PDB file of C-alpha atoms in Angstrom:
ATOM      1  CA  MET Y 346     -11.341 -13.781   2.779  1.00 42.00           C
ATOM      2  CA  LEU Y 347     -10.950 -17.533   3.134  1.00 42.00           C
ATOM      3  CA  VAL Y 348      -8.637 -19.077   0.567  1.00 42.00           C
ATOM      4  CA  ASN Y 349     -10.148 -22.435  -0.258  1.00 56.00           C
ATOM      5  CA  ASP Y 350      -8.017 -24.256  -2.828  1.00 66.00           C
ATOM      6  CA  THR Y 351      -7.058 -27.007  -0.365  1.00 77.00           C
ATOM      7  CA  GLY Y 352      -9.382 -26.314   2.574  1.00 82.00           C
ATOM      8  CA  LYS Y 353     -11.202 -29.040   4.469  1.00 87.00           C
ATOM      9  CA  SER Y 354     -14.740 -29.316   5.781  1.00 85.00           C
ATOM     10  CA  VAL Y 355     -16.309 -31.349   8.542  1.00 88.00           C
ATOM     11  CA  TRP Y 356     -19.711 -31.613  10.241  1.00 87.00           C
ATOM     12  CA  PHE Y 357     -19.446 -30.866  13.936  1.00 87.00           C
ATOM     13  CA  LYS Y 358     -22.444 -30.975  16.237  1.00 86.00           C
ATOM     14  CA  ASP Y 359     -25.092 -29.057  14.248  1.00 85.00           C
ATOM     15  CA  SER Y 360     -22.774 -27.002  12.010  1.00 87.00           C
ATOM     16  CA  LEU Y 361     -20.486 -27.265   9.017  1.00 88.00           C
ATOM     17  CA  PHE Y 362     -16.909 -26.067   9.551  1.00 89.00           C
ATOM     18  CA  PHE Y 363     -14.656 -25.165   6.618  1.00 90.00           C
ATOM     19  CA  CYS Y 364     -11.023 -24.620   7.619  1.00 92.00           C
ATOM     20  CA  GLY Y 365      -7.603 -23.879   6.208  1.00 91.00           C
ATOM     21  CA  GLY Y 366      -6.589 -24.079   2.605  1.00 87.00           C
ATOM     22  CA  SER Y 367      -4.271 -22.190   0.277  1.00 82.00           C
ATOM     23  CA  ARG Y 368      -3.687 -20.961  -3.166  1.00 66.00           C
ATOM     24  CA  THR Y 369      -1.383 -23.428  -4.892  1.00 61.00           C
ATOM     25  CA  TYR Y 370       2.227 -22.263  -4.933  1.00 54.00           C
ATOM     26  CA  ILE Y 371       3.592 -21.308  -8.348  1.00 53.00           C
ATOM     27  CA  ALA Y 372       7.391 -21.113  -8.382  1.00 54.00           C
ATOM     28  CA  GLY Y 373       8.745 -17.967  -9.978  1.00 54.00           C
ATOM     29  CA  ASP Y 374       5.492 -16.009  -9.718  1.00 55.00           C
ATOM     30  CA  PRO Y 375       6.591 -12.556  -8.449  1.00 55.00           C
ATOM     31  CA  ASN Y 376       3.136 -11.911  -6.985  1.00 57.00           C
ATOM     32  CA  GLN Y 377       3.152 -15.056  -4.874  1.00 56.00           C
ATOM     33  CA  ASN Y 378       6.045 -15.819  -2.577  1.00 54.00           C
ATOM     34  CA  THR Y 379       4.290 -18.046  -0.049  1.00 61.00           C
ATOM     35  CA  TRP Y 380       2.029 -21.071  -0.136  1.00 64.00           C
ATOM     36  CA  GLY Y 381      -0.792 -18.864   1.078  1.00 74.00           C
ATOM     37  CA  ALA Y 382      -1.953 -21.276   3.790  1.00 86.00           C
ATOM     38  CA  THR Y 383      -4.547 -19.900   6.168  1.00 87.00           C
ATOM     39  CA  ASP Y 384      -5.657 -20.605   9.729  1.00 90.00           C
ATOM     40  CA  LYS Y 385      -9.190 -19.326   9.103  1.00 89.00           C
ATOM     41  CA  CYS Y 386     -12.279 -21.415   9.770  1.00 90.00           C
ATOM     42  CA  LEU Y 387     -15.829 -20.607   8.764  1.00 87.00           C
ATOM     43  CA  LYS Y 388     -18.900 -22.046  10.448  1.00 88.00           C
ATOM     44  CA  ALA Y 389     -22.410 -22.398   9.050  1.00 88.00           C
ATOM     45  CA  LYS Y 390     -25.508 -23.781  10.700  1.00 86.00           C
ATOM     46  CA  PRO Y 391     -28.014 -25.206   8.209  1.00 83.00           C
ATOM     47  CA  GLY Y 392     -31.290 -23.380   7.938  1.00 79.00           C
ATOM     48  CA  SER Y 393     -33.265 -21.013   5.785  1.00 61.00           C
ATOM     49  CA  ASN Y 394     -30.869 -18.102   6.408  1.00 74.00           C
ATOM     50  CA  THR Y 395     -27.599 -20.032   6.399  1.00 73.00           C
ATOM     51  CA  LYS Y 396     -24.667 -17.634   6.522  1.00 81.00           C
ATOM     52  CA  TRP Y 397     -20.995 -18.403   6.973  1.00 81.00           C
ATOM     53  CA  LYS Y 398     -19.647 -16.953  10.211  1.00 80.00           C
ATOM     54  CA  THR Y 399     -16.055 -16.302  11.125  1.00 79.00           C
ATOM     55  CA  GLN Y 400     -14.682 -15.317  14.501  1.00 77.00           C
ATOM     56  CA  PRO Y 401     -11.125 -15.351  15.846  1.00 78.00           C
ATOM     57  CA  ARG Y 402     -12.019 -18.251  18.152  1.00 81.00           C
ATOM     58  CA  PHE Y 403     -12.857 -20.381  15.089  1.00 84.00           C
ATOM     59  CA  ASP Y 404      -9.297 -19.929  13.718  1.00 91.00           C
ATOM     60  CA  MET Y 405      -6.758 -22.737  14.051  1.00 94.00           C
ATOM     61  CA  ASN Y 406      -3.448 -22.153  15.852  1.00 95.00           C
ATOM     62  CA  HIS Y 407      -1.415 -22.914  12.710  1.00 94.00           C
ATOM     63  CA  LYS Y 408      -1.935 -22.008   9.083  1.00 92.00           C
ATOM     64  CA  ARG Y 409      -2.565 -25.264   7.222  1.00 92.00           C
ATOM     65  CA  SER Y 410      -3.160 -26.460   3.684  1.00 89.00           C
ATOM     66  CA  TRP Y 411      -3.166 -30.051   2.372  1.00 88.00           C
ATOM     67  CA  PHE Y 412      -4.000 -31.326   5.897  1.00 92.00           C
ATOM     68  CA  SER Y 413      -6.621 -33.683   7.295  1.00 91.00           C
ATOM     69  CA  LEU Y 414      -9.656 -32.598   9.309  1.00 92.00           C
ATOM     70  CA  ASN Y 415     -11.843 -35.054  11.194  1.00 89.00           C
ATOM     71  CA  ASN Y 416     -14.487 -34.951  13.877  1.00 86.00           C
ATOM     72  CA  ASN Y 417     -14.522 -37.204  16.874  1.00 78.00           C
ATOM     73  CA  GLY Y 418     -18.249 -37.551  17.365  1.00 71.00           C
ATOM     74  CA  ASP Y 419     -19.732 -34.440  18.945  1.00 70.00           C
ATOM     75  CA  SER Y 420     -16.792 -33.574  21.178  1.00 81.00           C
ATOM     76  CA  LYS Y 421     -13.796 -32.545  19.014  1.00 87.00           C
ATOM     77  CA  ILE Y 422     -12.473 -31.642  15.587  1.00 90.00           C
ATOM     78  CA  VAL Y 423      -8.862 -32.637  14.893  1.00 91.00           C
ATOM     79  CA  ALA Y 424      -6.580 -30.981  12.304  1.00 93.00           C
ATOM     80  CA  ALA Y 425      -3.432 -32.967  11.464  1.00 92.00           C
ATOM     81  CA  GLY Y 426      -0.278 -32.283   9.455  1.00 93.00           C
ATOM     82  CA  GLY Y 427      -0.347 -30.204   6.287  1.00 92.00           C
ATOM     83  CA  LEU Y 428       1.737 -27.449   4.761  1.00 89.00           C
ATOM     84  CA  GLY Y 429       2.365 -24.186   6.580  1.00 89.00           C
ATOM     85  CA  ASP Y 430       2.372 -20.775   4.918  1.00 84.00           C
ATOM     86  CA  ASP Y 431       6.122 -21.003   4.317  1.00 83.00           C
ATOM     87  CA  GLY Y 432       5.913 -24.511   2.845  1.00 83.00           C
ATOM     88  CA  THR Y 433       6.967 -26.246   6.086  1.00 89.00           C
ATOM     89  CA  ILE Y 434       5.489 -29.738   6.327  1.00 92.00           C
ATOM     90  CA  ARG Y 435       3.784 -30.162   9.708  1.00 93.00           C
ATOM     91  CA  ASP Y 436       3.599 -33.121  12.086  1.00 93.00           C
ATOM     92  CA  THR Y 437       1.427 -31.278  14.618  1.00 93.00           C
ATOM     93  CA  LEU Y 438      -2.160 -31.883  15.677  1.00 92.00           C
ATOM     94  CA  GLU Y 439      -4.650 -29.450  17.108  1.00 93.00           C
ATOM     95  CA  GLN Y 440      -8.200 -29.913  18.307  1.00 92.00           C
ATOM     96  CA  TYR Y 441     -11.304 -27.754  18.424  1.00 92.00           C
ATOM     97  CA  SER Y 442     -13.278 -28.380  21.572  1.00 90.00           C
ATOM     98  CA  LYS Y 443     -15.490 -26.254  23.806  1.00 88.00           C
ATOM     99  CA  GLY Y 444     -15.366 -23.364  21.352  1.00 88.00           C
ATOM    100  CA  GLU Y 445     -11.620 -23.026  20.805  1.00 90.00           C
ATOM    101  CA  TRP Y 446      -8.604 -24.601  19.084  1.00 93.00           C
ATOM    102  CA  LYS Y 447      -5.757 -25.955  21.223  1.00 94.00           C
ATOM    103  CA  MET Y 448      -2.527 -27.649  20.234  1.00 95.00           C
ATOM    104  CA  MET Y 449      -2.422 -31.317  21.199  1.00 90.00           C
ATOM    105  CA  LYS Y 450       0.591 -31.510  23.454  1.00 87.00           C
ATOM    106  CA  HIS Y 451       2.705 -34.652  23.809  1.00 85.00           C
ATOM    107  CA  ILE Y 452       1.438 -36.114  20.539  1.00 85.00           C
ATOM    108  CA  THR Y 453       2.548 -35.624  16.945  1.00 87.00           C
ATOM    109  CA  LEU Y 454       2.234 -37.599  13.749  1.00 87.00           C
ATOM    110  CA  ASP Y 455       4.933 -40.207  13.082  1.00 84.00           C
ATOM    111  CA  TYR Y 456       6.551 -37.736  10.679  1.00 87.00           C
ATOM    112  CA  PRO Y 457       5.619 -34.481   8.927  1.00 91.00           C
ATOM    113  CA  VAL Y 458       3.066 -35.128   6.181  1.00 88.00           C
ATOM    114  CA  TYR Y 459       0.743 -33.336   3.774  1.00 87.00           C
ATOM    115  CA  GLY Y 460      -1.707 -34.425   1.094  1.00 84.00           C
ATOM    116  CA  HIS Y 461      -2.896 -37.268   3.326  1.00 82.00           C
ATOM    117  CA  CYS Y 462      -6.276 -38.253   4.657  1.00 81.00           C
ATOM    118  CA  GLY Y 463      -7.575 -39.292   8.021  1.00 79.00           C
ATOM    119  CA  VAL Y 464     -10.605 -41.376   8.847  1.00 73.00           C
ATOM    120  CA  GLN Y 465     -12.598 -42.104  11.946  1.00 70.00           C
ATOM    121  CA  TYR Y 466     -13.802 -45.601  12.640  1.00 64.00           C
ATOM    122  CA  THR Y 467     -15.864 -46.530  15.659  1.00 64.00           C
ATOM    123  CA  LEU Y 468     -16.295 -50.121  16.729  1.00 64.00           C
ATOM    124  CA  GLY Y 469     -18.757 -50.265  19.592  1.00 61.00           C
ATOM    125  CA  GLU Y 470     -17.347 -48.026  22.323  1.00 60.00           C
ATOM    126  CA  LEU Y 471     -13.830 -48.096  20.852  1.00 56.00           C
ATOM    127  CA  ASN Y 472     -12.921 -45.026  18.763  1.00 55.00           C
ATOM    128  CA  LEU Y 473     -10.057 -45.870  16.411  1.00 53.00           C
ATOM    129  CA  ASN Y 474      -9.365 -42.334  15.162  1.00 54.00           C
ATOM    130  CA  TRP Y 475      -5.645 -42.285  15.975  1.00 49.00           C
ATOM    131  CA  LEU Y 476      -4.973 -45.863  14.932  1.00 41.00           C
ATOM    132  CA  ILE Y 477      -6.448 -45.342  11.491  1.00 45.00           C
ATOM    133  CA  ILE Y 478      -4.609 -42.041  10.952  1.00 49.00           C
ATOM    134  CA  SER Y 479      -1.365 -43.772  11.890  1.00 48.00           C
ATOM    135  CA  ILE Y 480      -2.050 -46.664   9.506  1.00 47.00           C
ATOM    136  CA  VAL Y 481      -2.885 -44.294   6.640  1.00 50.00           C
ATOM    137  CA  LEU Y 482       0.341 -42.385   7.242  1.00 48.00           C
ATOM    138  CA  ARG Y 483       2.406 -45.556   7.282  1.00 47.00           C
ATOM    139  CA  LEU Y 484       0.803 -46.678   4.021  1.00 44.00           C
ATOM    140  CA  ASN Y 485       1.573 -43.311   2.419  1.00 44.00           C
ATOM    141  CA  LYS Y 486       5.191 -43.518   3.549  1.00 44.00           C
ATOM    142  CA  HIS Y 487       5.807 -46.736   1.596  1.00 41.00           C
ATOM    143  CA  THR Y 488       3.894 -45.941  -1.580  1.00 41.00           C
TER     144      THR Y 488
END
């Protein structure tokens, strides 16, 4: 079952992906001792018999809630930051490309963050995905 309190969705190629999420942590609740973040992703292709599909290859490498999820045209989906299942704030990025999620090595966010947003902005041939994410994070840091 996909827990969807803080999950994210994004259009990618011809399908809708819905990834991550959690049940909100309630301190002192004896039935809930984690944030409940998930690494699960569901995929649906629009049509008359639209059904959500899940497969292990759709799952992210890390459990994430309160993260950002963006597409980079038709080539990649990028998940950034968020809260892990144990409440750890993440600074990692991972990308879905060619049918699988991979950690983005040699790049992290400026600092661990959750509850943020990311946007993609394309100006001609220049894709400003990373620049805008960095600016948004810097704005959040000072507010």
